[in-house]
């Protein structure tokens, strides 16, 4: 099967890469999303649910900054400098995945008090928080859809033999 580097990352080194690069960030982000709905509906911005939401937000933001910091120099830079991309679908999948750092770092920064201090109240802060969560869901789903697509469908070329040193693992 022809795979994007995104899918290859999740498929190799089972189950570790799947856990590190997919399960941990997605479970944390889904925890944030679900608790966010509760908080926005009830407007109870204090208590256990908000504590869970805030903790998951900070952890996923910092965690994904680490994922980004690892993958860019170890995978993206070598693939780009050596022409190892498997076409536009491959690039979209990886870039969309890595773009998740923007909203995830945003929610962490918001909950750490690094941004959003000028917002008028808790509800306004949670509105911005929800916007970051929504943006993450968009880029994550673009990454998943592109990542599961055969990269040759958009003119991508698969290597005849395994690439050397550029596997996403």
PDB file of C-alpha atoms in Angstrom:
ATOM      1  CA  UNK A   1       0.000   0.000   0.000  1.00  0.00           C
ATOM      2  CA  UNK A   2       1.250   3.471  -0.859  1.00  0.00           C
ATOM      3  CA  UNK A   3       1.422   5.543   2.318  1.00  0.00           C
ATOM      4  CA  UNK A   4       2.033   9.146   3.169  1.00  0.00           C
ATOM      5  CA  UNK A   5       4.807   9.835   5.632  1.00  0.00           C
ATOM      6  CA  UNK A   6       2.083  10.691   8.152  1.00  0.00           C
ATOM      7  CA  UNK A   7       0.551   7.215   7.878  1.00  0.00           C
ATOM      8  CA  UNK A   8       3.979   5.605   7.817  1.00  0.00           C
ATOM      9  CA  UNK A   9       4.821   7.404  11.063  1.00  0.00           C
ATOM     10  CA  UNK A  10       1.779   5.856  12.728  1.00  0.00           C
ATOM     11  CA  UNK A  11       2.321   2.412  11.184  1.00  0.00           C
ATOM     12  CA  UNK A  12       5.957   1.821  12.086  1.00  0.00           C
ATOM     13  CA  UNK A  13       7.296   0.951  15.541  1.00  0.00           C
ATOM     14  CA  UNK A  14       3.915  -0.399  16.680  1.00  0.00           C
ATOM     15  CA  UNK A  15       2.318   0.423  19.036  1.00  0.00           C
ATOM     16  CA  UNK A  16       4.644   3.190  20.233  1.00  0.00           C
ATOM     17  CA  UNK A  17       4.429   5.672  17.367  1.00  0.00           C
ATOM     18  CA  UNK A  18       0.656   5.310  17.255  1.00  0.00           C
ATOM     19  CA  UNK A  19       0.481   6.044  20.971  1.00  0.00           C
ATOM     20  CA  UNK A  20       3.024   8.890  20.943  1.00  0.00           C
ATOM     21  CA  UNK A  21       1.944  10.709  17.786  1.00  0.00           C
ATOM     22  CA  UNK A  22      -1.789   9.944  17.665  1.00  0.00           C
ATOM     23  CA  UNK A  23      -3.357   8.487  20.800  1.00  0.00           C
ATOM     24  CA  UNK A  24      -1.874  10.804  23.436  1.00  0.00           C
ATOM     25  CA  UNK A  25      -2.557  14.098  21.640  1.00  0.00           C
ATOM     26  CA  UNK A  26      -5.984  13.038  20.358  1.00  0.00           C
ATOM     27  CA  UNK A  27      -7.196  11.700  23.713  1.00  0.00           C
ATOM     28  CA  UNK A  28      -6.048  14.891  25.444  1.00  0.00           C
ATOM     29  CA  UNK A  29      -7.576  17.125  22.736  1.00  0.00           C
ATOM     30  CA  UNK A  30     -10.860  15.202  22.878  1.00  0.00           C
ATOM     31  CA  UNK A  31     -10.872  15.580  26.658  1.00  0.00           C
ATOM     32  CA  UNK A  32     -10.485  19.326  26.148  1.00  0.00           C
ATOM     33  CA  UNK A  33     -13.250  19.406  23.503  1.00  0.00           C
ATOM     34  CA  UNK A  34     -15.777  17.450  25.562  1.00  0.00           C
ATOM     35  CA  UNK A  35     -15.149  19.375  28.764  1.00  0.00           C
ATOM     36  CA  UNK A  36     -15.259  22.611  26.757  1.00  0.00           C
ATOM     37  CA  UNK A  37     -18.807  21.848  25.613  1.00  0.00           C
ATOM     38  CA  UNK A  38     -19.880  21.253  29.211  1.00  0.00           C
ATOM     39  CA  UNK A  39     -18.226  24.451  30.419  1.00  0.00           C
ATOM     40  CA  UNK A  40     -19.689  26.618  27.694  1.00  0.00           C
ATOM     41  CA  UNK A  41     -23.159  25.144  28.188  1.00  0.00           C
ATOM     42  CA  UNK A  42     -23.237  25.398  31.981  1.00  0.00           C
ATOM     43  CA  UNK A  43     -21.007  28.483  32.345  1.00  0.00           C
ATOM     44  CA  UNK A  44     -19.505  26.837  35.422  1.00  0.00           C
ATOM     45  CA  UNK A  45     -15.939  27.994  34.922  1.00  0.00           C
ATOM     46  CA  UNK A  46     -14.730  26.778  38.299  1.00  0.00           C
ATOM     47  CA  UNK A  47     -14.597  23.266  39.689  1.00  0.00           C
ATOM     48  CA  UNK A  48     -13.444  19.800  38.697  1.00  0.00           C
ATOM     49  CA  UNK A  49     -14.478  19.938  35.032  1.00  0.00           C
ATOM     50  CA  UNK A  50     -12.636  23.226  34.492  1.00  0.00           C
ATOM     51  CA  UNK A  51      -9.605  21.829  36.302  1.00  0.00           C
ATOM     52  CA  UNK A  52      -9.625  18.774  34.024  1.00  0.00           C
ATOM     53  CA  UNK A  53     -10.101  21.020  30.967  1.00  0.00           C
ATOM     54  CA  UNK A  54      -7.264  23.337  32.007  1.00  0.00           C
ATOM     55  CA  UNK A  55      -4.896  20.480  32.881  1.00  0.00           C
ATOM     56  CA  UNK A  56      -5.550  18.615  29.618  1.00  0.00           C
ATOM     57  CA  UNK A  57      -5.162  21.880  27.675  1.00  0.00           C
ATOM     58  CA  UNK A  58      -1.786  22.692  29.155  1.00  0.00           C
ATOM     59  CA  UNK A  59      -0.502  19.126  28.874  1.00  0.00           C
ATOM     60  CA  UNK A  60      -1.588  18.672  25.243  1.00  0.00           C
ATOM     61  CA  UNK A  61      -0.192  22.060  24.240  1.00  0.00           C
ATOM     62  CA  UNK A  62       3.207  21.436  25.799  1.00  0.00           C
ATOM     63  CA  UNK A  63       3.236  17.816  24.614  1.00  0.00           C
ATOM     64  CA  UNK A  64       2.532  18.798  21.012  1.00  0.00           C
ATOM     65  CA  UNK A  65       5.172  21.520  21.084  1.00  0.00           C
ATOM     66  CA  UNK A  66       7.560  18.649  21.910  1.00  0.00           C
ATOM     67  CA  UNK A  67       6.201  16.524  19.042  1.00  0.00           C
ATOM     68  CA  UNK A  68       6.599  19.481  16.666  1.00  0.00           C
ATOM     69  CA  UNK A  69      10.119  20.216  17.932  1.00  0.00           C
ATOM     70  CA  UNK A  70      11.076  16.572  17.343  1.00  0.00           C
ATOM     71  CA  UNK A  71       9.478  16.036  13.920  1.00  0.00           C
ATOM     72  CA  UNK A  72      10.509  19.246  12.159  1.00  0.00           C
ATOM     73  CA  UNK A  73      14.293  18.845  12.380  1.00  0.00           C
ATOM     74  CA  UNK A  74      14.284  15.048  12.274  1.00  0.00           C
ATOM     75  CA  UNK A  75      11.757  14.482   9.502  1.00  0.00           C
ATOM     76  CA  UNK A  76      10.509  17.594   7.722  1.00  0.00           C
ATOM     77  CA  UNK A  77      13.888  19.235   7.143  1.00  0.00           C
ATOM     78  CA  UNK A  78      15.553  16.064   5.786  1.00  0.00           C
ATOM     79  CA  UNK A  79      12.558  15.208   3.583  1.00  0.00           C
ATOM     80  CA  UNK A  80      12.532  18.713   2.189  1.00  0.00           C
ATOM     81  CA  UNK A  81      16.284  19.045   1.647  1.00  0.00           C
ATOM     82  CA  UNK A  82      16.549  15.588   0.040  1.00  0.00           C
ATOM     83  CA  UNK A  83      13.376  15.816  -2.075  1.00  0.00           C
ATOM     84  CA  UNK A  84      11.839  12.859  -0.254  1.00  0.00           C
ATOM     85  CA  UNK A  85       8.218  14.026  -0.279  1.00  0.00           C
ATOM     86  CA  UNK A  86       5.712  11.684  -1.914  1.00  0.00           C
ATOM     87  CA  UNK A  87       3.755  14.441  -3.638  1.00  0.00           C
ATOM     88  CA  UNK A  88       1.273  17.122  -2.572  1.00  0.00           C
ATOM     89  CA  UNK A  89      -0.992  14.812  -0.568  1.00  0.00           C
ATOM     90  CA  UNK A  90       2.004  13.781   1.520  1.00  0.00           C
ATOM     91  CA  UNK A  91       2.932  17.414   2.170  1.00  0.00           C
ATOM     92  CA  UNK A  92      -0.659  18.360   3.082  1.00  0.00           C
ATOM     93  CA  UNK A  93      -0.923  15.453   5.543  1.00  0.00           C
ATOM     94  CA  UNK A  94       2.310  16.271   7.358  1.00  0.00           C
ATOM     95  CA  UNK A  95       1.887  20.059   7.321  1.00  0.00           C
ATOM     96  CA  UNK A  96      -1.722  19.814   8.567  1.00  0.00           C
ATOM     97  CA  UNK A  97      -0.621  17.461  11.363  1.00  0.00           C
ATOM     98  CA  UNK A  98       2.164  19.811  12.409  1.00  0.00           C
ATOM     99  CA  UNK A  99      -0.145  22.844  12.122  1.00  0.00           C
ATOM    100  CA  UNK A 100      -1.935  21.426  15.153  1.00  0.00           C
ATOM    101  CA  UNK A 101       0.831  23.042  17.211  1.00  0.00           C
ATOM    102  CA  UNK A 102      -0.744  26.477  16.655  1.00  0.00           C
ATOM    103  CA  UNK A 103      -4.130  25.856  18.299  1.00  0.00           C
ATOM    104  CA  UNK A 104      -2.752  23.428  20.878  1.00  0.00           C
ATOM    105  CA  UNK A 105      -0.022  25.857  21.941  1.00  0.00           C
ATOM    106  CA  UNK A 106      -2.713  28.547  21.920  1.00  0.00           C
ATOM    107  CA  UNK A 107      -4.930  26.753  24.413  1.00  0.00           C
ATOM    108  CA  UNK A 108      -1.948  26.030  26.629  1.00  0.00           C
ATOM    109  CA  UNK A 109      -0.837  29.677  26.469  1.00  0.00           C
ATOM    110  CA  UNK A 110      -4.378  30.813  27.269  1.00  0.00           C
ATOM    111  CA  UNK A 111      -4.633  28.514  30.288  1.00  0.00           C
ATOM    112  CA  UNK A 112      -1.151  29.474  31.465  1.00  0.00           C
ATOM    113  CA  UNK A 113      -2.180  33.134  31.340  1.00  0.00           C
ATOM    114  CA  UNK A 114       0.330  34.014  28.640  1.00  0.00           C
ATOM    115  CA  UNK A 115      -2.367  35.323  26.288  1.00  0.00           C
ATOM    116  CA  UNK A 116      -5.946  36.514  26.678  1.00  0.00           C
ATOM    117  CA  UNK A 117      -5.452  38.546  29.836  1.00  0.00           C
ATOM    118  CA  UNK A 118      -7.331  41.459  28.306  1.00  0.00           C
ATOM    119  CA  UNK A 119     -10.493  39.451  27.710  1.00  0.00           C
ATOM    120  CA  UNK A 120     -13.399  40.716  29.784  1.00  0.00           C
ATOM    121  CA  UNK A 121     -14.419  37.529  31.612  1.00  0.00           C
ATOM    122  CA  UNK A 122     -14.220  33.734  31.887  1.00  0.00           C
ATOM    123  CA  UNK A 123     -16.840  33.258  29.169  1.00  0.00           C
ATOM    124  CA  UNK A 124     -14.831  35.347  26.693  1.00  0.00           C
ATOM    125  CA  UNK A 125     -11.690  33.348  27.528  1.00  0.00           C
ATOM    126  CA  UNK A 126     -13.580  30.088  27.034  1.00  0.00           C
ATOM    127  CA  UNK A 127     -14.858  31.397  23.700  1.00  0.00           C
ATOM    128  CA  UNK A 128     -11.268  31.909  22.518  1.00  0.00           C
ATOM    129  CA  UNK A 129     -10.373  28.527  24.014  1.00  0.00           C
ATOM    130  CA  UNK A 130     -13.197  26.929  22.000  1.00  0.00           C
ATOM    131  CA  UNK A 131     -11.990  28.652  18.823  1.00  0.00           C
ATOM    132  CA  UNK A 132      -8.540  27.090  19.317  1.00  0.00           C
ATOM    133  CA  UNK A 133     -10.153  23.682  19.899  1.00  0.00           C
ATOM    134  CA  UNK A 134     -12.208  24.084  16.713  1.00  0.00           C
ATOM    135  CA  UNK A 135      -9.119  25.046  14.709  1.00  0.00           C
ATOM    136  CA  UNK A 136      -7.309  21.987  16.036  1.00  0.00           C
ATOM    137  CA  UNK A 137     -10.198  19.731  14.999  1.00  0.00           C
ATOM    138  CA  UNK A 138     -10.066  21.179  11.481  1.00  0.00           C
ATOM    139  CA  UNK A 139      -6.328  20.701  10.936  1.00  0.00           C
ATOM    140  CA  UNK A 140      -6.326  17.297  12.637  1.00  0.00           C
ATOM    141  CA  UNK A 141      -9.071  16.012  10.355  1.00  0.00           C
ATOM    142  CA  UNK A 142      -7.345  17.407   7.260  1.00  0.00           C
ATOM    143  CA  UNK A 143      -4.185  15.586   8.376  1.00  0.00           C
ATOM    144  CA  UNK A 144      -6.065  12.328   8.979  1.00  0.00           C
ATOM    145  CA  UNK A 145      -7.927  12.412   5.668  1.00  0.00           C
ATOM    146  CA  UNK A 146      -4.866  13.365   3.620  1.00  0.00           C
ATOM    147  CA  UNK A 147      -2.735  10.962   5.640  1.00  0.00           C
ATOM    148  CA  UNK A 148      -4.959   8.008   4.742  1.00  0.00           C
ATOM    149  CA  UNK A 149      -5.021   8.931   1.048  1.00  0.00           C
ATOM    150  CA  UNK A 150      -2.765   7.215  -1.470  1.00  0.00           C
ATOM    151  CA  UNK A 151      -0.180   9.915  -2.279  1.00  0.00           C
ATOM    152  CA  UNK A 152       0.071   8.759  -5.904  1.00  0.00           C
ATOM    153  CA  UNK A 153      -3.499   9.964  -6.551  1.00  0.00           C
ATOM    154  CA  UNK A 154      -2.182  13.517  -6.887  1.00  0.00           C
ATOM    155  CA  UNK A 155       0.931  12.624  -8.851  1.00  0.00           C
ATOM    156  CA  UNK A 156       3.101  11.602  -5.927  1.00  0.00           C
ATOM    157  CA  UNK A 157       5.849   9.095  -6.562  1.00  0.00           C
ATOM    158  CA  UNK A 158       6.695   6.312  -4.172  1.00  0.00           C
ATOM    159  CA  UNK A 159      10.347   5.392  -3.663  1.00  0.00           C
ATOM    160  CA  UNK A 160      11.426   2.135  -5.279  1.00  0.00           C
ATOM    161  CA  UNK A 161      13.276   1.190  -2.114  1.00  0.00           C
ATOM    162  CA  UNK A 162      12.957   2.407   1.443  1.00  0.00           C
ATOM    163  CA  UNK A 163      14.305   5.892   1.961  1.00  0.00           C
ATOM    164  CA  UNK A 164      17.420   6.060   4.089  1.00  0.00           C
ATOM    165  CA  UNK A 165      17.122   8.001   7.289  1.00  0.00           C
ATOM    166  CA  UNK A 166      13.887   9.838   6.528  1.00  0.00           C
ATOM    167  CA  UNK A 167      11.276   7.445   7.827  1.00  0.00           C
ATOM    168  CA  UNK A 168       8.954   9.169  10.265  1.00  0.00           C
ATOM    169  CA  UNK A 169       9.934   7.118  13.313  1.00  0.00           C
TER     170      UNK A 169
END
